[in-house]
Tab-separated table of C-alpha atoms in Angstrom:
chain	number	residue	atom	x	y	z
A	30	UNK	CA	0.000	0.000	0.000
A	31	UNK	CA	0.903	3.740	-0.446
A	32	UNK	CA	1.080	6.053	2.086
A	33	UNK	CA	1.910	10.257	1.322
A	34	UNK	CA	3.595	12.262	3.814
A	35	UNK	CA	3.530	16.011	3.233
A	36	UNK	CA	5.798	18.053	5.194
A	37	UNK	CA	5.921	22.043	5.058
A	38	UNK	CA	7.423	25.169	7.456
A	39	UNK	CA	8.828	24.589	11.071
A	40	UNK	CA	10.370	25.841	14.242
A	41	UNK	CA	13.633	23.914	14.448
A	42	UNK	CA	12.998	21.519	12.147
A	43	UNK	CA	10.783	19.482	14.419
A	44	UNK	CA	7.525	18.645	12.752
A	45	UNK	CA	9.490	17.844	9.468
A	46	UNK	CA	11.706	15.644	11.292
A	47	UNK	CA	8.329	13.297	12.472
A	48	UNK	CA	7.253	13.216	8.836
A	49	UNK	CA	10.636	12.188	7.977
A	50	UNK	CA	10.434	9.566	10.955
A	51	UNK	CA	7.038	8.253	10.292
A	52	UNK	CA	7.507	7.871	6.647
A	53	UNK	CA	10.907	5.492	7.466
A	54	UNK	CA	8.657	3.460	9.939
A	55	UNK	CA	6.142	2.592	7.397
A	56	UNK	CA	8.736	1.972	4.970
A	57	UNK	CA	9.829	-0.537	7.360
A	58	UNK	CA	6.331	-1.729	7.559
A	59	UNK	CA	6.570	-2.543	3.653
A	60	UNK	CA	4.349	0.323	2.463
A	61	UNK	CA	5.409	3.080	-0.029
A	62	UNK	CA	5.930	5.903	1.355
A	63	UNK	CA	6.080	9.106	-0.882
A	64	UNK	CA	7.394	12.483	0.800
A	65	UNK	CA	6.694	15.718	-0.613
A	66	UNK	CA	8.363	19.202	0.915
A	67	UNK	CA	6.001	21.542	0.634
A	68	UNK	CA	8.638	24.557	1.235
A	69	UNK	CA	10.196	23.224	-2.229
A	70	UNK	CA	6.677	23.038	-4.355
A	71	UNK	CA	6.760	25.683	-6.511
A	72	UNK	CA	3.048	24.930	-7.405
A	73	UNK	CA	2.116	22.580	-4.246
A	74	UNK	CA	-1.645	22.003	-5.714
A	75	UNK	CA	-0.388	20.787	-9.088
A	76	UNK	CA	2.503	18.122	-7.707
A	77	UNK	CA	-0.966	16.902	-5.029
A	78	UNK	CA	-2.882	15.789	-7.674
A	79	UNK	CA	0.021	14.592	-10.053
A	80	UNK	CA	0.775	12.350	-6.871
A	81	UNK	CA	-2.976	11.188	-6.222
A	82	UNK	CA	-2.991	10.635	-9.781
A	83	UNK	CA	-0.364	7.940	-9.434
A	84	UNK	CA	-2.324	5.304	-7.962
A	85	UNK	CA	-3.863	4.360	-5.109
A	86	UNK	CA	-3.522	5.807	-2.018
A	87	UNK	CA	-4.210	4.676	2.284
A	88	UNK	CA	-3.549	7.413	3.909
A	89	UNK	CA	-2.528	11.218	3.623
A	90	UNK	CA	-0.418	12.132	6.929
A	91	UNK	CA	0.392	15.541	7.838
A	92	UNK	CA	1.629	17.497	11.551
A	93	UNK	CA	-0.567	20.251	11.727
A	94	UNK	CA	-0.840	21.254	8.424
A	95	UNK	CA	-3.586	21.231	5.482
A	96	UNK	CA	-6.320	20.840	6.972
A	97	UNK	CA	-7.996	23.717	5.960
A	98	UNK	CA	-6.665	23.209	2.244
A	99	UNK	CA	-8.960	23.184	-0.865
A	100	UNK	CA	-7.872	22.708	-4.624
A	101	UNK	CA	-9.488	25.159	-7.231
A	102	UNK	CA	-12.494	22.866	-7.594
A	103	UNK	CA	-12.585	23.278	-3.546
A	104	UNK	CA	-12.059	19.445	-2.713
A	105	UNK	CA	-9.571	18.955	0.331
A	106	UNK	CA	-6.918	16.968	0.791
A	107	UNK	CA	-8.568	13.878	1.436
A	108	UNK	CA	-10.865	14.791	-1.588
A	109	UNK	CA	-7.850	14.680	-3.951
A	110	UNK	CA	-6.543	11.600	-2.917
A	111	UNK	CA	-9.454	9.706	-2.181
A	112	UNK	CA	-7.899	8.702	1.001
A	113	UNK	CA	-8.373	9.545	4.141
A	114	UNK	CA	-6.392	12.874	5.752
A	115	UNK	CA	-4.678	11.817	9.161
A	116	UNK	CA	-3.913	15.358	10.442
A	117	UNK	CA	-1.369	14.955	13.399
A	118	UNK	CA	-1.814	18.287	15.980
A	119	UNK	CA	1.611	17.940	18.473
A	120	UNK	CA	0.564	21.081	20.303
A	121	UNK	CA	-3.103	21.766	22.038
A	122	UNK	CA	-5.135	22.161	19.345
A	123	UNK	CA	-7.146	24.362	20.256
A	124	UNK	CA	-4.284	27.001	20.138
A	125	UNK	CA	-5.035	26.366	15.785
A	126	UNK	CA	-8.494	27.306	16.187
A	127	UNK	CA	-8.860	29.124	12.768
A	128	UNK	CA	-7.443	26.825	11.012
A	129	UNK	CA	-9.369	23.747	12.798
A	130	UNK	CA	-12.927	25.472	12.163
A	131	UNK	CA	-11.684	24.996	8.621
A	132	UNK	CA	-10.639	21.705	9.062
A	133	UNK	CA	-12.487	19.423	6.329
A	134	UNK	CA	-15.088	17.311	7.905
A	135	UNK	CA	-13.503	14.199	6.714
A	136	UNK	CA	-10.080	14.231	8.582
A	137	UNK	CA	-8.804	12.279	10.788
A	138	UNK	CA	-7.092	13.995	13.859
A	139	UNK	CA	-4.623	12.617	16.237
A	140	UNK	CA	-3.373	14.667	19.080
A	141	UNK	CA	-0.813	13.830	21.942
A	142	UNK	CA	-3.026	14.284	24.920
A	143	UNK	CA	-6.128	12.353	25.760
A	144	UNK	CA	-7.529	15.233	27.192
A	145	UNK	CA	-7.142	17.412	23.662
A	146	UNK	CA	-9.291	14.497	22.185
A	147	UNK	CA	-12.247	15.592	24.974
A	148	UNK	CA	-11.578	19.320	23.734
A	149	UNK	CA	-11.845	19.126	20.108
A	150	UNK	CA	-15.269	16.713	20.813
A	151	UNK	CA	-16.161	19.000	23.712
A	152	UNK	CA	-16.487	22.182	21.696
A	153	UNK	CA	-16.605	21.051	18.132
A	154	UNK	CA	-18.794	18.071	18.515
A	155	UNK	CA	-18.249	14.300	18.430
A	156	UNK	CA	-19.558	14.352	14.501
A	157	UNK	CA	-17.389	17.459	13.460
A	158	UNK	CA	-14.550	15.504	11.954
A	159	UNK	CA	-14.504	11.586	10.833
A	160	UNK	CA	-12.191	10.651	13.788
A	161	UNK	CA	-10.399	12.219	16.916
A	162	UNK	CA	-7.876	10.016	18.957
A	163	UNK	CA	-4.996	10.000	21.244
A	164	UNK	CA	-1.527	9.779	19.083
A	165	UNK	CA	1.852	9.878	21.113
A	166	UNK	CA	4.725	10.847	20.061
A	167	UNK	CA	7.867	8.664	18.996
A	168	UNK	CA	11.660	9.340	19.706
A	169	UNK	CA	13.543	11.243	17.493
A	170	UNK	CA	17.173	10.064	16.396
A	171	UNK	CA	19.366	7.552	16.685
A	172	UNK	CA	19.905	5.190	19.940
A	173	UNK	CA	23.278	6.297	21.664
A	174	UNK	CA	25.370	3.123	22.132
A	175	UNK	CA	24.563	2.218	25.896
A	176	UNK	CA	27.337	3.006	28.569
A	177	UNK	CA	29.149	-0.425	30.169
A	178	UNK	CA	29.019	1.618	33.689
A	179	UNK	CA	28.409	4.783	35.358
A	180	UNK	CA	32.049	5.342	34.857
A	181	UNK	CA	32.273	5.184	31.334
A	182	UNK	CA	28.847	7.102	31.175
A	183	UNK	CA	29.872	10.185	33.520
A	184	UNK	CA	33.301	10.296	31.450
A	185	UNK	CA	31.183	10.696	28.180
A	186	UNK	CA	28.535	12.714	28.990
A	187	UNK	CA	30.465	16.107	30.045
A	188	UNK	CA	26.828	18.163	30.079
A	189	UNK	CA	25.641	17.743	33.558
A	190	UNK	CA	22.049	18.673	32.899
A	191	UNK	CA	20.367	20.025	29.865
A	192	UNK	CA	17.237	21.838	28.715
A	193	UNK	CA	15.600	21.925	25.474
A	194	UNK	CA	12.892	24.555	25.424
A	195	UNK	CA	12.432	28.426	24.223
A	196	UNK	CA	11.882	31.281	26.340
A	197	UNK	CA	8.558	31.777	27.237
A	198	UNK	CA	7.789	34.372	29.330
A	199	UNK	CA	4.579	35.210	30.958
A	200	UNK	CA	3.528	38.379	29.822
A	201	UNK	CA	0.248	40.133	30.292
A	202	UNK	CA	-2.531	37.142	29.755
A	203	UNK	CA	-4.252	37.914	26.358
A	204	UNK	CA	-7.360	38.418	27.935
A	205	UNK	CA	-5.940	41.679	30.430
A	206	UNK	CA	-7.457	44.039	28.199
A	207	UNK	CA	-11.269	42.761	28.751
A	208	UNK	CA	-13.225	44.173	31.292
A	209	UNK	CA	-16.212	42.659	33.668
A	210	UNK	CA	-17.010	39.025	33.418
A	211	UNK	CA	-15.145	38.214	30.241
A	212	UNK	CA	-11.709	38.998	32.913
A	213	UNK	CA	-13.276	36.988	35.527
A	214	UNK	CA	-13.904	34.217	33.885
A	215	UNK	CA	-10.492	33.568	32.732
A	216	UNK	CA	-8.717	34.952	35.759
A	217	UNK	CA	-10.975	32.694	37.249
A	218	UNK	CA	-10.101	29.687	35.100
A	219	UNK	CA	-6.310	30.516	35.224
A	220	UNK	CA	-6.411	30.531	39.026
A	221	UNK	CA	-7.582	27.098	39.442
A	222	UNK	CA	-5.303	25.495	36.220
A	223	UNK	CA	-2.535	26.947	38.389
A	224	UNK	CA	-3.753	25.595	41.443
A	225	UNK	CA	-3.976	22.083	40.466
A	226	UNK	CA	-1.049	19.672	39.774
A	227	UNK	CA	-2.805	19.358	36.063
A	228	UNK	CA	-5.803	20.204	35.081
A	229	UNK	CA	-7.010	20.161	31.246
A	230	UNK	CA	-7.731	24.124	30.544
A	231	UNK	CA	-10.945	23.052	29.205
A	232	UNK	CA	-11.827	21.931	32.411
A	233	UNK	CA	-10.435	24.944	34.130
A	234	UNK	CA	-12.888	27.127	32.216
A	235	UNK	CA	-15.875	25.443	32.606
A	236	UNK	CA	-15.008	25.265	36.507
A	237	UNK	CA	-14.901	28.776	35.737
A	238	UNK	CA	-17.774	29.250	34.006
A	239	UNK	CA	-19.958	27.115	36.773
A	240	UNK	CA	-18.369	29.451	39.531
A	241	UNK	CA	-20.030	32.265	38.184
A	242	UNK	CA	-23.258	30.458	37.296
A	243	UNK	CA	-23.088	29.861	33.632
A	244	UNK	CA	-23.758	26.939	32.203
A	245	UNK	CA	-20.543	25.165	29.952
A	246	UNK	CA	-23.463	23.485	27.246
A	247	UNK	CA	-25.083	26.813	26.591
A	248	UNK	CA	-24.379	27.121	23.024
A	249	UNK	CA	-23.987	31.022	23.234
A	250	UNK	CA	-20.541	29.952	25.411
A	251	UNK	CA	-18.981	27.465	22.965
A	252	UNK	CA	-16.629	30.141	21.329
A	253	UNK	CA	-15.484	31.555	24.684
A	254	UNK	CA	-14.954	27.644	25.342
A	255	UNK	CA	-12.864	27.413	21.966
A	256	UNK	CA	-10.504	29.754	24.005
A	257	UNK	CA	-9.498	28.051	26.813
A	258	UNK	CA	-6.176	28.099	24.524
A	259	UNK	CA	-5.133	31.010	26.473
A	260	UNK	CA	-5.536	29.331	29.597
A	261	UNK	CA	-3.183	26.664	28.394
A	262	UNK	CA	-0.537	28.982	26.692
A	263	UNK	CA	-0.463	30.712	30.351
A	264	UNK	CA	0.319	27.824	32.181
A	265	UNK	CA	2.974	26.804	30.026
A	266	UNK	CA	4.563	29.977	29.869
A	267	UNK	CA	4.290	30.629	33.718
A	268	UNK	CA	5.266	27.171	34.926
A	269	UNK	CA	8.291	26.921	32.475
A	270	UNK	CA	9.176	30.163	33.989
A	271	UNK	CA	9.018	28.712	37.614
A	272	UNK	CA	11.298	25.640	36.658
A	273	UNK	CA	14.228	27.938	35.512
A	274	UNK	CA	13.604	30.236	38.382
A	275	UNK	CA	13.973	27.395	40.807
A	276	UNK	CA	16.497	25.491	39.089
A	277	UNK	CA	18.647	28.368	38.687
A	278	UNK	CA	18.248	29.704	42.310
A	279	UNK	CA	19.562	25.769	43.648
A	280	UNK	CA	22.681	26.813	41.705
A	281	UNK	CA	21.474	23.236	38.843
A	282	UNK	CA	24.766	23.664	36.772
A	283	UNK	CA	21.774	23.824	33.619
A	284	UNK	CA	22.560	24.153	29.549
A	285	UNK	CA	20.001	26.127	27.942
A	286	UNK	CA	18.933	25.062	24.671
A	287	UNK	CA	16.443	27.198	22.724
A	288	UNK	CA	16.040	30.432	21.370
A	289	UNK	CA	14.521	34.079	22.776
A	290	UNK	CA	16.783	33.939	26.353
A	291	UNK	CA	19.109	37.279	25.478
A	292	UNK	CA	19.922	37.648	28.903
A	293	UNK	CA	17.193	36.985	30.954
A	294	UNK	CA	19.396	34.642	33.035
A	295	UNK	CA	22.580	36.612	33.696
A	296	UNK	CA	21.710	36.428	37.355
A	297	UNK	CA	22.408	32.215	37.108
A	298	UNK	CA	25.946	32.202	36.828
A	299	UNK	CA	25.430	28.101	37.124
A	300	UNK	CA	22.995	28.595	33.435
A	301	UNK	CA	25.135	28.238	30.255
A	302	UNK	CA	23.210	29.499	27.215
A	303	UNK	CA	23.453	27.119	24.057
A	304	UNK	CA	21.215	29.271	21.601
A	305	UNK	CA	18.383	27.434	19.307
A	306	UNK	CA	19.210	24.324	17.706
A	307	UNK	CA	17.270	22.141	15.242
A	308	UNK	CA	16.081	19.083	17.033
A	309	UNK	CA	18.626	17.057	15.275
A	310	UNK	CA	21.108	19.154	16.786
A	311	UNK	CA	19.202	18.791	20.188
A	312	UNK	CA	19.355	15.165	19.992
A	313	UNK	CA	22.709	14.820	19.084
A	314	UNK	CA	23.355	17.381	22.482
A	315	UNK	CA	21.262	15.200	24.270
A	316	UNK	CA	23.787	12.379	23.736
A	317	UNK	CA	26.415	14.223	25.290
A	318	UNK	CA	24.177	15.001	28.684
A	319	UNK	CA	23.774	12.586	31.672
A	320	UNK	CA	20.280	14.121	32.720
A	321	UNK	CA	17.694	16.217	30.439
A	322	UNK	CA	15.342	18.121	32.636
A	323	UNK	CA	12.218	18.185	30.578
A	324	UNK	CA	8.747	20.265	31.579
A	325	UNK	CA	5.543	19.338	29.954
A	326	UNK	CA	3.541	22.295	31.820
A	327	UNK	CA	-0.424	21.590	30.654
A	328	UNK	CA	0.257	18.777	28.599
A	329	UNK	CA	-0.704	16.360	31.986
A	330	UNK	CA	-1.926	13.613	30.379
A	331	UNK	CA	-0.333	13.175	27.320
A	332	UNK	CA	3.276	12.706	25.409
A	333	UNK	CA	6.037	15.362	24.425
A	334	UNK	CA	9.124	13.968	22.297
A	335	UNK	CA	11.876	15.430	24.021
A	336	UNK	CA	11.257	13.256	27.281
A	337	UNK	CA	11.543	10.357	24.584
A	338	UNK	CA	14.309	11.587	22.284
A	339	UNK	CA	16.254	12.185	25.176
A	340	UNK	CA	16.129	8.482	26.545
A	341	UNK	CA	16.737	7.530	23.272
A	342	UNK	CA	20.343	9.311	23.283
A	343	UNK	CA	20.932	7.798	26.462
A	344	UNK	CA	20.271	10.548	28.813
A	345	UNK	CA	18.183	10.185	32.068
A	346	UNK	CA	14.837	12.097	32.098
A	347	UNK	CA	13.292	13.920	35.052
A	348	UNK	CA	10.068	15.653	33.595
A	349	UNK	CA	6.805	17.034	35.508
A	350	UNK	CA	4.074	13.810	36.178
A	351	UNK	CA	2.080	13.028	33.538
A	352	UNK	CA	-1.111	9.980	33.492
A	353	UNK	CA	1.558	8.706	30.147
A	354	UNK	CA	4.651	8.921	31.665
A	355	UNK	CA	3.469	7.136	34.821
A	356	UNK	CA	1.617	4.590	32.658
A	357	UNK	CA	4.030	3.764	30.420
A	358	UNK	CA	7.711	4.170	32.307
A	359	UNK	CA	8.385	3.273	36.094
A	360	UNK	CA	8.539	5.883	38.292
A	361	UNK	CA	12.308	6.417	39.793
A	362	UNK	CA	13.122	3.077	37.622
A	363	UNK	CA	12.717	4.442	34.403
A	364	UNK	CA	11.831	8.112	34.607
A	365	UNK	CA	11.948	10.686	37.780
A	366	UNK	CA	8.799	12.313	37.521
A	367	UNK	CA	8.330	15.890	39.769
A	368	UNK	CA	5.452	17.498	41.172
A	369	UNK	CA	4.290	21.127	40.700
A	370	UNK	CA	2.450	21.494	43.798
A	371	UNK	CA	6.040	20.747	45.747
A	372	UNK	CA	8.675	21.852	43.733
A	373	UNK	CA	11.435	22.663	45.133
A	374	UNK	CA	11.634	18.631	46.761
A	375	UNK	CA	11.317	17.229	43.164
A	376	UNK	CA	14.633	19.261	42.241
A	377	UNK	CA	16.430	18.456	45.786
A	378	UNK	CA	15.419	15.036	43.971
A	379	UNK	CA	17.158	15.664	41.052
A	380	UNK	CA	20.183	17.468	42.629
A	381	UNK	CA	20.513	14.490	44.401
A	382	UNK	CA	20.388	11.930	41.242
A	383	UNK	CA	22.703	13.882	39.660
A	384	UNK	CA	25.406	13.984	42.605
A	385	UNK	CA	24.691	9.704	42.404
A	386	UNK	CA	26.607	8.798	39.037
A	387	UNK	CA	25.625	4.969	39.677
A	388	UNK	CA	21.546	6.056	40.195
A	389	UNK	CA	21.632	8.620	37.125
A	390	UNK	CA	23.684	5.766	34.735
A	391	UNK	CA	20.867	2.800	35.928
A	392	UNK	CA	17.745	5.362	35.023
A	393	UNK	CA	19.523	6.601	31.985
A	394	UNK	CA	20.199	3.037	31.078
A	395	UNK	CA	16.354	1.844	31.986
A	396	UNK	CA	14.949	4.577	29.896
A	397	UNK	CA	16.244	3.980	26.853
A	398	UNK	CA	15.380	0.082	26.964
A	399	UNK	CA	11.793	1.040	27.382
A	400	UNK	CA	11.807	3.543	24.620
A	401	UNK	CA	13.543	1.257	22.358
A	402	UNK	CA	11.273	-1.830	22.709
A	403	UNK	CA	7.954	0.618	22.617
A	404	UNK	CA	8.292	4.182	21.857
A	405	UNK	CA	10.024	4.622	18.059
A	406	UNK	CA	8.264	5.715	15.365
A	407	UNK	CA	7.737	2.140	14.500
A	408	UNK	CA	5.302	1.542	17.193
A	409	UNK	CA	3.144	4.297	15.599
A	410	UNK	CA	2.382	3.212	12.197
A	411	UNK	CA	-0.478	1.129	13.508
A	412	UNK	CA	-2.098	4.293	15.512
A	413	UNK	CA	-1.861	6.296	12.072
A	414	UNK	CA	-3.077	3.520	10.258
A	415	UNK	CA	-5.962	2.686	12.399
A	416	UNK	CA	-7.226	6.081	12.388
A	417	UNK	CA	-7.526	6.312	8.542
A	418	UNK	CA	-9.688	3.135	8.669
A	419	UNK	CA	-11.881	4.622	10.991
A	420	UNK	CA	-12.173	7.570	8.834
A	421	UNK	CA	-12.527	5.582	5.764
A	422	UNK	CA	-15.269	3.422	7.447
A	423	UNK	CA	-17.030	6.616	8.524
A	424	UNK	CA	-16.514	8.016	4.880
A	425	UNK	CA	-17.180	5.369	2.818
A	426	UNK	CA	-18.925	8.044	0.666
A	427	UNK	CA	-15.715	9.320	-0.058
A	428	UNK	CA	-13.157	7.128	0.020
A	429	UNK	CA	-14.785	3.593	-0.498
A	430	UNK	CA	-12.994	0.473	0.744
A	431	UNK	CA	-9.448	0.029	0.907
A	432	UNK	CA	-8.404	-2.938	-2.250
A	433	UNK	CA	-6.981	-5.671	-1.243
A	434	UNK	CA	-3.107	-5.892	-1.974
């Protein structure tokens, strides 16, 4: 069987990399697998139908992208394929809302948190698009050859502890200008997201919205729903800002990858500043740390690569808790896991891992065996695949049966 991949524009390289990724595991899986850049399309429309014009087709995949795409005789990109359109969303996808209210009906969405599936069906509607499930991410890059013993693996790895991440800093919340309830409402909803260890911002808004008396089904409240982005962009921002504050004020001897720091962090003399990097280049650092500090902010119950990539290089992890991280990788065996609503003891945690070469070598070591036997790219072909069935079988109208091969 065929399966496109279309990849187009990204920050560091990241969502082109999982095309690239995806398109090598079903390769493996003995599909075809036809890539096409979108940045190097001259006419993007024309080489889309000369491809769905070579035969037939499974599945379209594409991160974030192209949903919202019609041809000049308006058909999407499902349409022109006569396929079904897996469209991959790696951040909350709500923060795309435009470009998901123009979505085509017939796609197939995967997203990496469990709870973004409940917030497209939530606010959208369980019939608004053909299929909505829970995708995880996969590790990016190669495996690092594993370390004989914590001797060899301190020796190697001469970056104490590293994090991958840009500057976000919380400015004035997007709502600040509003006035009367609208403010409330969100200050409201913010103040309880904050409050909890995690809490989907869905759910912190209609919390909100309860507290002062409205009712979250009123149909006359499903756009202000829609923007419970902004609580989850404010949580992120703030508590990525509170890791770095605290990490840097317990002296963490911390490299900074990522872009938009200038010199926001002059006062750390313990922070060393690497600049952005493409997340090849990240993963390739990450093979050269013995611990990656990772924060997943309001992603609580979902996936985020670098956790993954970074036990893939060989590096120990210690990330925020998440439902998939404590579900999938053993707590202090595998993974160290911290807690928001305490802190400053989950980084006397991690100080202490890191001043135990023996502990940090084991976890690193632990980690990466996990990852490889379950969390490549590999074992996502069959979530990808399974969600263009569904679609198909929803959209037979469309797309018809699969042939046979």
């Amino acid at each position: 069987m065929r399966a496109v991949f279309i990849k187009g524009q990204s920050d560091y390289d990241a969502t082109r990399v999982f095309v690239d990724e995806l398109a090598g595991a079903f390769e493996r899986e003995g599909y075809a697998s036809v890539v096409i850049d979108a940045l190097g399309e001259p006419d993007l429309q024309e080489t889309l139908r000369r491809e769905a014009a070579a035969g037939p087709t499974e599945l379209i995949y594409t991160v974030g992208m192209l949903g919202e795409l019609r041809d000049k005789d308006g058909r999407s990109l499902g349409q022109i394929f006569g396929a079904p359109h897996v469209l991959h969303h790696v951040d909350y996808p709500l923060s795309h809302l435009e470009r998901l209210e123009q979505t085509a009906s017939e796609t197939a969405l995967l997203v990496v948190d469990p709870t973004h599936v409940e917030a497209v069906n939530a606010t959208f509607g369980q019939d608004r698009f053909a299929d909505v499930a829970f995708g995880p991410h996969g590790a990016v890059g190669e495996a690092s050859k594993p370390e004989l013993d914590a001797e060899e693996f301190s020796d190697g790895r001469p970056i104490p502890i590293l994090f991958a991440g840009t500057y976000y800093g919380p400015g004035r919340p997007p709502w600040s200008h509003e006035q009367g309830l609208v403010r409330s409402l969100f200050d409201t909803a913010l103040e309880i997201a904050l409050g909890a260890e995690f809490i989907p911002a869905l759910d912190a808004m209609d919390h909100s919205l309860r507290a002062h008396g409205l009712d979250p089904s009123d149909p006359n409240l499903q756009r202000t729903r829609k923007f419970a982005t902004t609580i989850h962009e404010q949580v992120r921002q703030v508590r990525r800002l509170a890791l770095l504050e605290a990490a840097g004020a317990a002296g963490f001897p911390l490299h900074i990858v990522g872009g938009g720091y200038g010199d926001r962090f002059d006062h750390f003399p313990s922070f060393r500043l690497l600049g952005a990097a493409s997340l090849p280049n990240v993963s390739r650092l990450m093979r050269t740390a013995k611990l990656v500090l990772n924060v997943n902010a309001n992603f609580g119950a979902g996936s985020h690569e670098r956790p993954l990539t970074a036990m893939l290089a060989g590096a120990a992890v210690a990330s925020d808790h998440g439902a998939w991280w404590a579900e999938h990788f053993v707590e202090d065996g595998e993974i160290m896991l911290y807690r928001w609503k305490d802190l400053s003891a989950g980084l006397e945690r991690v100080a202490a891992l890191l001043e135990d070469p023996e502990a940090v070598w084991r976890l690193a070591g632990a980690g990466q065996q996990r990852v490889l036997k379950e969390h490549r790219f590999d074992q996502r072909v069959q979530t990808v695949v399974d969600a263009a069935r569904r679609a198909r079988t929803r959209r037979l109208d469309l797309f018809g049966p699969m042939e046979a091969t």
